[in-house]
Amino acid sequence: MRYEKLGRTDLTVSVVCQGTWSVATKDIFWDGQDRGDSLAAIRAGLDAGVNFFDTAPAYGNGESEEILGEALGLRRREVVVATKVPPTDLEPDKLRQSCERSLRALRSDYIDLLQIHWPSKTLPLEPTWRTLEALQREGKVRHIGVSNFGTSFLGVLAQLGRAESNQLPYSLLWRAVEFAIQPLCVANKMSILCYSPLAQGLLTGKFRTADEVPEKRARTRLFSASRKMTRHGEAGFEQETFAVLAGIRRVADDLGQPMGRVALAWLLAQPGVTSAIVGARNATQAVENVAAADLCLDADVIARLAGITEPLKQKLGSNADPWEHISRMERP
Ligand SMILES: NC(=O)c1ccc[n+]([C@@H]2O[C@H](COP(=O)([O-])OP(=O)(O)OC[C@H]3O[C@@H](n4cnc5c(N)ncnc54)[C@H](OP(=O)(O)O)[C@@H]3O)[C@@H](O)[C@H]2O)c1
């Protein structure tokens, strides 16, 4: 495992951060999860060198935080726990209550990194920010981060204070952040924490066609609006996506490496990226994902992968929200 500094903090975090959305057994977007597998996934990640875990109250309505708290047990202090405040709880009182609920679920008296899950399109940021700072002064929160903040919200934030990290959707199939958000994070030494780095499993190569992808995952702008659970209303890029996946598979085969591992290694080589937050539903996946930290790709391989995905990046454009139509992009 490799470790990096988180933003300008004194925290050192593993470049593979373990995501815990899909470990919740009652989450609406992930089916058939076994709690025993969830606990084993987290403990396997820990044993393999992961010291950074990401969760949120939104994942299984608090269940992901509970599972993480139980799995960590007495090892809590060895790791960096990142959780979030949901968009419904950004007003000061609600934010405090959300933080207390997270602490209880996590069985901890502090949160290492508390992140605003999504910026509010209606509430001003300042009261939320000041409450986060107060929680930090009280020792309940060590550092503050944001998630899904584009350039305009980052501009508002810059007037108020400093976030150490911005959690963003970023993978070989989802490079929208490269247009403007990533350079801004780099300039501000704000760690980029990449979510859905395997594009929810697509980049492991496990699905050969769009029809094989579970409908709860076929929701992003990669997929056609005819897929039941989409809300973006766009035509999607299914053919292009699977052509790109075939190209990535060829590179992985040439290297003799699993495709998911190559995709994660590419991501970890990008500017400003501190960690890839990879979801693992069982111990085998957790151990496999950790291996990406030790795969160093040559510059020509990194360029070849970027070249394969560039046309799709251009077609998708700069709308970083994986699920939403461009007309509903952020406007603070
Ligand atoms: N801030 C935000 O708004 C936001 C949004 C999304 C996610 N996140 C965070 O980012 C984390 C990761 O994102 P994600 O879960 O959306 O996507 P992901 O990490 O790209 O994909 C995770 C899924 O891929 C499959 N998988 C993982 N490792 C695998 C392996 N080695 N081989 C084969 N399949 C494998 C598993 O599902 P199957 O086994 O069922 O295929 C797993 O649940 C989340 O857990 C969460 O912490 C944050």
Short mmCIF file of C-alpha atoms and ligand atoms in Angstrom, two decimals:
data_model
loop_
_atom_site.label_atom_id
_atom_site.label_comp_id
_atom_site.label_asym_id
_atom_site.label_seq_id
_atom_site.Cartn_x
_atom_site.Cartn_y
_atom_site.Cartn_z
CA MET A 1 0.00 0.00 0.00
CA ARG A 2 1.05 3.58 -0.58
CA TYR A 3 0.04 6.48 1.62
CA GLU A 4 -0.38 10.20 0.92
CA LYS A 5 -1.10 13.33 2.93
CA LEU A 6 -4.72 14.41 2.95
CA GLY A 7 -4.85 18.03 1.75
CA ARG A 8 -2.70 20.14 4.03
CA THR A 9 -3.54 18.06 7.11
CA ASP A 10 -1.25 15.88 9.19
CA LEU A 11 -3.30 12.81 8.21
CA THR A 12 -1.66 10.14 6.08
CA VAL A 13 -4.17 8.09 4.13
CA SER A 14 -3.94 4.98 1.98
CA VAL A 15 -4.27 5.68 -1.75
CA VAL A 16 -6.92 2.99 -1.84
CA CYS A 17 -9.70 4.22 0.38
CA GLN A 18 -12.41 1.65 1.00
CA GLY A 19 -15.91 2.83 0.11
CA THR A 20 -18.79 1.40 2.10
CA TRP A 21 -21.91 2.36 0.17
CA SER A 22 -22.48 -1.16 -1.16
CA VAL A 23 -21.82 -2.87 2.21
CA ALA A 24 -25.20 -1.67 3.51
CA THR A 25 -27.69 -4.53 3.26
CA LYS A 26 -30.68 -2.20 3.08
CA ASP A 27 -29.50 0.36 0.55
CA ILE A 28 -31.91 0.95 -2.32
CA PHE A 29 -29.19 0.85 -4.98
CA TRP A 30 -27.36 -2.36 -4.06
CA ASP A 31 -29.11 -5.73 -3.87
CA GLY A 32 -28.33 -8.96 -2.09
CA GLN A 33 -25.65 -7.83 0.33
CA ASP A 34 -24.73 -10.14 3.21
CA ARG A 35 -23.73 -8.43 6.47
CA GLY A 36 -21.04 -11.03 7.19
CA ASP A 37 -19.45 -10.30 3.82
CA SER A 38 -19.56 -6.58 4.59
CA LEU A 39 -17.72 -7.01 7.90
CA ALA A 40 -15.20 -9.32 6.25
CA ALA A 41 -14.62 -6.84 3.40
CA ILE A 42 -13.73 -4.04 5.80
CA ARG A 43 -11.48 -6.24 7.95
CA ALA A 44 -9.74 -7.64 4.85
CA GLY A 45 -9.09 -4.09 3.64
CA LEU A 46 -7.66 -3.18 7.05
CA ASP A 47 -5.38 -6.21 7.09
CA ALA A 48 -4.20 -5.38 3.56
CA GLY A 49 -3.12 -1.86 4.55
CA VAL A 50 -6.22 0.29 4.00
CA ASN A 51 -6.32 2.98 6.69
CA PHE A 52 -8.95 5.18 5.03
CA PHE A 53 -12.68 4.39 4.93
CA ASP A 54 -15.51 6.42 3.44
CA THR A 55 -19.14 6.19 4.48
CA ALA A 56 -22.26 8.37 4.71
CA PRO A 57 -25.57 8.51 6.57
CA ALA A 58 -27.24 8.15 3.16
CA TYR A 59 -25.85 4.65 2.61
CA GLY A 60 -28.56 2.29 3.86
CA ASN A 61 -29.94 5.06 6.09
CA GLY A 62 -27.03 4.89 8.55
CA GLU A 63 -26.43 1.15 8.21
CA SER A 64 -23.13 1.57 6.38
CA GLU A 65 -21.78 3.71 9.23
CA GLU A 66 -22.96 1.10 11.77
CA ILE A 67 -21.30 -1.74 9.87
CA LEU A 68 -18.08 0.25 9.59
CA GLY A 69 -18.16 1.04 13.32
CA GLU A 70 -18.67 -2.63 14.17
CA ALA A 71 -16.02 -3.88 11.74
CA LEU A 72 -13.39 -1.44 12.99
CA GLY A 73 -14.09 -2.14 16.66
CA LEU A 74 -10.99 -1.55 18.73
CA ARG A 75 -8.98 -0.66 15.61
CA ARG A 76 -10.89 2.62 15.15
CA ARG A 77 -7.90 4.77 16.11
CA GLU A 78 -5.67 3.13 13.51
CA VAL A 79 -7.74 4.53 10.66
CA VAL A 80 -9.08 7.69 9.08
CA VAL A 81 -12.88 7.67 8.91
CA ALA A 82 -14.61 9.95 6.45
CA THR A 83 -18.35 10.41 6.59
CA LYS A 84 -20.77 13.03 5.29
CA VAL A 85 -23.64 15.38 6.00
CA PRO A 86 -26.61 14.72 3.71
CA PRO A 87 -28.06 17.61 1.70
CA THR A 88 -31.21 17.47 3.83
CA ASP A 89 -29.23 18.20 7.01
CA LEU A 90 -27.18 21.26 6.10
CA GLU A 91 -28.96 23.70 8.40
CA PRO A 92 -26.99 24.17 11.65
CA ASP A 93 -29.28 22.25 14.05
CA LYS A 94 -29.84 19.40 11.66
CA LEU A 95 -26.14 19.24 10.86
CA ARG A 96 -25.28 18.87 14.54
CA GLN A 97 -27.88 16.11 14.92
CA SER A 98 -26.54 14.36 11.83
CA CYS A 99 -23.00 14.53 13.23
CA GLU A 100 -24.14 13.06 16.57
CA ARG A 101 -25.98 10.22 14.79
CA SER A 102 -22.84 9.48 12.74
CA LEU A 103 -20.68 9.43 15.87
CA ARG A 104 -23.06 6.98 17.57
CA ALA A 105 -23.27 4.73 14.51
CA LEU A 106 -19.50 4.77 14.08
CA ARG A 107 -18.97 4.06 17.81
CA SER A 108 -16.51 6.93 17.95
CA ASP A 109 -16.12 10.27 19.67
CA TYR A 110 -14.62 11.94 16.60
CA ILE A 111 -14.89 11.95 12.81
CA ASP A 112 -11.62 12.41 10.95
CA LEU A 113 -13.14 13.98 7.85
CA LEU A 114 -16.70 15.30 7.73
CA GLN A 115 -17.77 16.13 4.17
CA ILE A 116 -20.72 18.03 2.73
CA HIS A 117 -22.20 15.22 0.60
CA TRP A 118 -23.78 17.50 -2.03
CA PRO A 119 -23.88 21.31 -2.07
CA SER A 120 -27.30 22.84 -1.54
CA LYS A 121 -28.85 24.66 -4.47
CA THR A 122 -31.13 26.60 -2.13
CA LEU A 123 -29.40 27.18 1.24
CA PRO A 124 -26.48 29.59 1.66
CA LEU A 125 -23.21 27.83 2.42
CA GLU A 126 -22.03 30.08 5.24
CA PRO A 127 -24.19 28.81 8.16
CA THR A 128 -23.32 25.22 7.22
CA TRP A 129 -19.66 26.07 7.04
CA ARG A 130 -19.59 27.89 10.37
CA THR A 131 -21.30 24.93 12.06
CA LEU A 132 -18.71 22.56 10.63
CA GLU A 133 -15.97 24.84 11.97
CA ALA A 134 -17.63 24.87 15.40
CA LEU A 135 -17.74 21.05 15.42
CA GLN A 136 -14.06 21.08 14.53
CA ARG A 137 -13.25 23.42 17.43
CA GLU A 138 -15.22 21.13 19.75
CA GLY A 139 -13.06 18.17 18.65
CA LYS A 140 -15.91 16.17 17.17
CA VAL A 141 -14.57 16.66 13.66
CA ARG A 142 -10.87 16.72 12.81
CA HIS A 143 -11.07 18.05 9.25
CA ILE A 144 -13.71 19.35 6.86
CA GLY A 145 -14.17 18.21 3.29
CA VAL A 146 -16.68 18.63 0.51
CA SER A 147 -18.09 16.38 -2.16
CA ASN A 148 -19.58 17.05 -5.58
CA PHE A 149 -18.43 20.68 -5.45
CA GLY A 150 -17.93 22.14 -8.93
CA THR A 151 -16.07 25.33 -9.73
CA SER A 152 -18.85 27.73 -8.74
CA PHE A 153 -19.41 26.17 -5.32
CA LEU A 154 -15.65 26.01 -4.81
CA GLY A 155 -15.62 29.75 -5.53
CA VAL A 156 -18.22 30.40 -2.83
CA LEU A 157 -16.33 28.16 -0.43
CA ALA A 158 -13.05 30.01 -1.03
CA GLN A 159 -14.62 33.09 0.59
CA LEU A 160 -15.45 31.14 3.76
CA GLY A 161 -12.65 28.77 4.60
CA ARG A 162 -10.68 25.76 3.53
CA ALA A 163 -11.84 22.25 2.67
CA GLU A 164 -9.09 19.65 2.67
CA SER A 165 -10.70 17.44 0.05
CA ASN A 166 -13.29 17.28 -2.70
CA GLN A 167 -14.88 13.90 -3.31
CA LEU A 168 -15.70 13.62 -7.00
CA PRO A 169 -16.81 11.04 -9.55
CA TYR A 170 -13.65 10.18 -11.46
CA SER A 171 -12.62 7.15 -13.47
CA LEU A 172 -11.45 6.21 -16.97
CA LEU A 173 -15.14 6.27 -17.97
CA TRP A 174 -15.93 9.51 -16.14
CA ARG A 175 -13.36 12.25 -16.72
CA ALA A 176 -15.61 15.34 -16.59
CA VAL A 177 -13.71 16.74 -13.61
CA GLU A 178 -10.63 17.18 -15.80
CA PHE A 179 -12.18 20.12 -17.68
CA ALA A 180 -12.15 22.59 -14.77
CA ILE A 181 -12.67 21.11 -11.28
CA GLN A 182 -9.49 19.07 -11.07
CA PRO A 183 -7.15 21.98 -11.98
CA LEU A 184 -8.82 24.13 -9.33
CA CYS A 185 -8.38 21.44 -6.67
CA VAL A 186 -4.74 21.00 -7.67
CA ALA A 187 -4.11 24.77 -7.46
CA ASN A 188 -5.63 24.82 -3.96
CA LYS A 189 -3.87 21.66 -2.73
CA MET A 190 -7.28 20.15 -2.08
CA SER A 191 -7.12 16.34 -2.20
CA ILE A 192 -9.26 14.77 -4.89
CA LEU A 193 -10.94 11.64 -3.55
CA CYS A 194 -12.36 9.72 -6.51
CA TYR A 195 -15.69 8.01 -6.11
CA SER A 196 -17.06 5.22 -8.33
CA PRO A 197 -13.48 4.65 -9.58
CA LEU A 198 -14.51 1.31 -11.12
CA ALA A 199 -17.64 2.94 -12.60
CA GLN A 200 -19.60 0.70 -10.23
CA GLY A 201 -18.00 -2.45 -11.55
CA LEU A 202 -17.99 -1.65 -15.31
CA LEU A 203 -14.22 -1.13 -15.32
CA THR A 204 -13.59 -4.62 -13.93
CA GLY A 205 -14.88 -5.90 -17.28
CA LYS A 206 -17.53 -8.04 -15.60
CA PHE A 207 -20.33 -6.76 -17.86
CA ARG A 208 -19.98 -7.44 -21.60
CA THR A 209 -23.05 -5.46 -22.70
CA ALA A 210 -25.19 -2.64 -21.32
CA ASP A 211 -28.09 -5.09 -20.87
CA GLU A 212 -26.01 -7.09 -18.37
CA VAL A 213 -25.61 -4.08 -16.04
CA PRO A 214 -28.11 -4.18 -13.14
CA GLU A 215 -30.71 -1.47 -13.73
CA LYS A 216 -29.93 0.19 -10.37
CA ARG A 217 -26.43 0.84 -11.69
CA ALA A 218 -27.43 1.69 -15.27
CA ARG A 219 -28.46 5.15 -14.11
CA THR A 220 -25.57 7.34 -15.20
CA ARG A 221 -25.36 9.46 -18.35
CA LEU A 222 -23.37 6.62 -19.92
CA PHE A 223 -26.67 4.77 -20.22
CA SER A 224 -29.72 5.53 -22.31
CA ALA A 225 -32.70 7.35 -20.78
CA SER A 226 -34.72 4.30 -21.78
CA ARG A 227 -33.11 2.47 -18.82
CA LYS A 228 -35.73 2.43 -16.09
CA MET A 229 -33.91 4.20 -13.27
CA THR A 230 -32.26 7.06 -15.17
CA ARG A 231 -33.31 10.65 -14.56
CA HIS A 232 -31.01 12.54 -16.97
CA GLY A 233 -33.27 12.22 -20.01
CA GLU A 234 -30.32 11.89 -22.41
CA ALA A 235 -29.57 9.39 -25.17
CA GLY A 236 -26.50 8.06 -23.35
CA PHE A 237 -23.37 6.52 -24.84
CA GLU A 238 -23.82 2.79 -24.40
CA GLN A 239 -22.12 1.70 -27.61
CA GLU A 240 -19.20 4.07 -27.05
CA THR A 241 -18.85 2.97 -23.42
CA PHE A 242 -18.56 -0.70 -24.28
CA ALA A 243 -16.17 0.04 -27.16
CA VAL A 244 -13.97 1.95 -24.68
CA LEU A 245 -14.17 -0.93 -22.21
CA ALA A 246 -12.99 -3.32 -24.95
CA GLY A 247 -10.01 -1.00 -25.58
CA ILE A 248 -9.12 -0.89 -21.89
CA ARG A 249 -9.39 -4.68 -21.74
CA ARG A 250 -6.82 -4.96 -24.56
CA VAL A 251 -4.36 -2.77 -22.63
CA ALA A 252 -4.90 -4.82 -19.46
CA ASP A 253 -4.41 -8.06 -21.39
CA ASP A 254 -1.18 -6.73 -22.91
CA LEU A 255 0.04 -5.98 -19.39
CA GLY A 256 -1.21 -9.32 -18.03
CA GLN A 257 -3.11 -7.47 -15.30
CA PRO A 258 -6.78 -7.50 -14.24
CA MET A 259 -8.69 -4.68 -15.94
CA GLY A 260 -10.00 -3.12 -12.73
CA ARG A 261 -6.52 -2.97 -11.29
CA VAL A 262 -5.23 -1.17 -14.40
CA ALA A 263 -8.16 1.30 -14.28
CA LEU A 264 -7.44 2.12 -10.64
CA ALA A 265 -3.70 2.45 -11.23
CA TRP A 266 -4.40 4.92 -14.08
CA LEU A 267 -6.60 6.99 -11.78
CA LEU A 268 -4.04 7.04 -8.97
CA ALA A 269 -1.52 8.51 -11.44
CA GLN A 270 -3.68 11.56 -12.20
CA PRO A 271 -2.84 15.05 -10.86
CA GLY A 272 -4.35 15.95 -7.51
CA VAL A 273 -5.68 12.46 -6.82
CA THR A 274 -4.93 11.42 -3.26
CA SER A 275 -7.12 8.31 -3.06
CA ALA A 276 -9.53 6.23 -5.08
CA ILE A 277 -12.55 5.32 -2.97
CA VAL A 278 -13.29 1.79 -4.10
CA GLY A 279 -16.37 -0.09 -3.02
CA ALA A 280 -15.85 -3.73 -2.00
CA ARG A 281 -18.71 -6.07 -1.15
CA ASN A 282 -16.54 -8.92 0.11
CA ALA A 283 -13.01 -9.75 1.26
CA THR A 284 -11.87 -10.98 -2.15
CA GLN A 285 -12.79 -7.69 -3.83
CA ALA A 286 -11.18 -5.67 -1.03
CA VAL A 287 -7.86 -7.52 -1.39
CA GLU A 288 -7.92 -7.28 -5.19
CA ASN A 289 -8.59 -3.54 -5.11
CA VAL A 290 -5.69 -2.90 -2.74
CA ALA A 291 -3.31 -4.45 -5.29
CA ALA A 292 -3.85 -1.43 -7.57
CA ALA A 293 -1.79 0.70 -5.17
CA ASP A 294 1.33 -1.27 -6.08
CA LEU A 295 0.81 -1.25 -9.84
CA CYS A 296 2.86 1.54 -11.40
CA LEU A 297 1.95 2.12 -15.05
CA ASP A 298 4.50 3.43 -17.55
CA ALA A 299 3.83 6.87 -19.02
CA ASP A 300 3.05 5.38 -22.43
CA VAL A 301 0.40 3.07 -20.94
CA ILE A 302 -1.17 5.98 -19.06
CA ALA A 303 -1.27 7.95 -22.32
CA ARG A 304 -2.69 4.99 -24.26
CA LEU A 305 -5.53 4.61 -21.75
CA ALA A 306 -6.25 8.34 -21.82
CA GLY A 307 -6.33 8.22 -25.63
CA ILE A 308 -8.83 5.36 -25.65
CA THR A 309 -11.24 7.23 -23.36
CA GLU A 310 -10.70 10.76 -24.73
CA PRO A 311 -13.52 10.65 -27.35
CA LEU A 312 -16.01 9.53 -24.69
CA LYS A 313 -14.78 12.24 -22.34
CA GLN A 314 -15.39 14.86 -25.04
CA LYS A 315 -18.87 13.54 -25.78
CA LEU A 316 -19.88 13.52 -22.11
CA GLY A 317 -18.55 17.04 -21.62
CA SER A 318 -17.89 18.94 -18.41
CA ASN A 319 -21.07 18.04 -16.50
CA ALA A 320 -19.51 16.18 -13.59
CA ASP A 321 -22.80 14.92 -12.14
CA PRO A 322 -23.03 11.31 -13.32
CA TRP A 323 -26.79 11.10 -12.97
CA GLU A 324 -28.20 14.51 -13.92
CA HIS A 325 -28.93 16.37 -17.16
CA ILE A 326 -26.58 19.27 -17.92
CA SER A 327 -29.39 21.83 -17.64
CA ARG A 328 -29.69 20.93 -13.95
CA MET A 329 -25.98 21.40 -13.24
CA GLU A 330 -24.91 23.38 -10.20
CA ARG A 331 -25.79 27.03 -9.89
CA PRO A 332 -25.14 28.39 -6.40
N1 LIG B 1 -19.78 11.46 -2.69
C1 LIG B 1 -20.65 10.85 -3.44
O1 LIG B 1 -21.63 11.45 -3.91
C2 LIG B 1 -20.45 9.40 -3.73
C3 LIG B 1 -21.20 8.77 -4.75
C4 LIG B 1 -20.94 7.43 -5.02
C5 LIG B 1 -20.01 6.73 -4.28
N2 LIG B 1 -19.32 7.34 -3.25
C6 LIG B 1 -18.31 6.63 -2.45
O2 LIG B 1 -17.41 5.96 -3.33
C7 LIG B 1 -17.40 4.55 -3.05
C8 LIG B 1 -17.16 3.77 -4.30
O3 LIG B 1 -18.08 4.10 -5.32
P1 LIG B 1 -19.14 3.06 -5.89
O4 LIG B 1 -19.46 2.02 -4.89
O5 LIG B 1 -20.23 3.89 -6.48
O6 LIG B 1 -18.41 2.43 -7.15
P2 LIG B 1 -17.09 1.56 -7.43
O7 LIG B 1 -16.17 1.61 -6.31
O8 LIG B 1 -16.64 1.99 -8.76
O9 LIG B 1 -17.71 0.11 -7.59
C9 LIG B 1 -17.99 -0.67 -6.48
C10 LIG B 1 -18.66 -1.98 -6.91
O10 LIG B 1 -17.91 -2.65 -7.91
C11 LIG B 1 -17.89 -4.05 -7.66
N3 LIG B 1 -16.49 -4.40 -7.38
C12 LIG B 1 -15.63 -3.80 -6.52
N4 LIG B 1 -14.43 -4.37 -6.54
C13 LIG B 1 -14.49 -5.36 -7.43
C14 LIG B 1 -13.56 -6.31 -7.91
N5 LIG B 1 -12.30 -6.34 -7.46
N6 LIG B 1 -13.97 -7.20 -8.85
C15 LIG B 1 -15.22 -7.18 -9.33
N7 LIG B 1 -16.17 -6.30 -8.91
C16 LIG B 1 -15.80 -5.40 -7.98
C17 LIG B 1 -18.78 -4.30 -6.45
O11 LIG B 1 -20.14 -4.54 -6.85
P3 LIG B 1 -20.63 -5.96 -7.41
O12 LIG B 1 -19.80 -7.04 -6.80
O13 LIG B 1 -22.06 -6.03 -7.05
O14 LIG B 1 -20.44 -5.87 -8.90
C18 LIG B 1 -18.73 -2.94 -5.74
O15 LIG B 1 -19.86 -2.70 -4.94
C19 LIG B 1 -18.74 4.30 -2.36
O16 LIG B 1 -18.71 3.13 -1.57
C20 LIG B 1 -18.89 5.55 -1.54
O17 LIG B 1 -18.10 5.45 -0.36
C21 LIG B 1 -19.54 8.67 -3.01
#
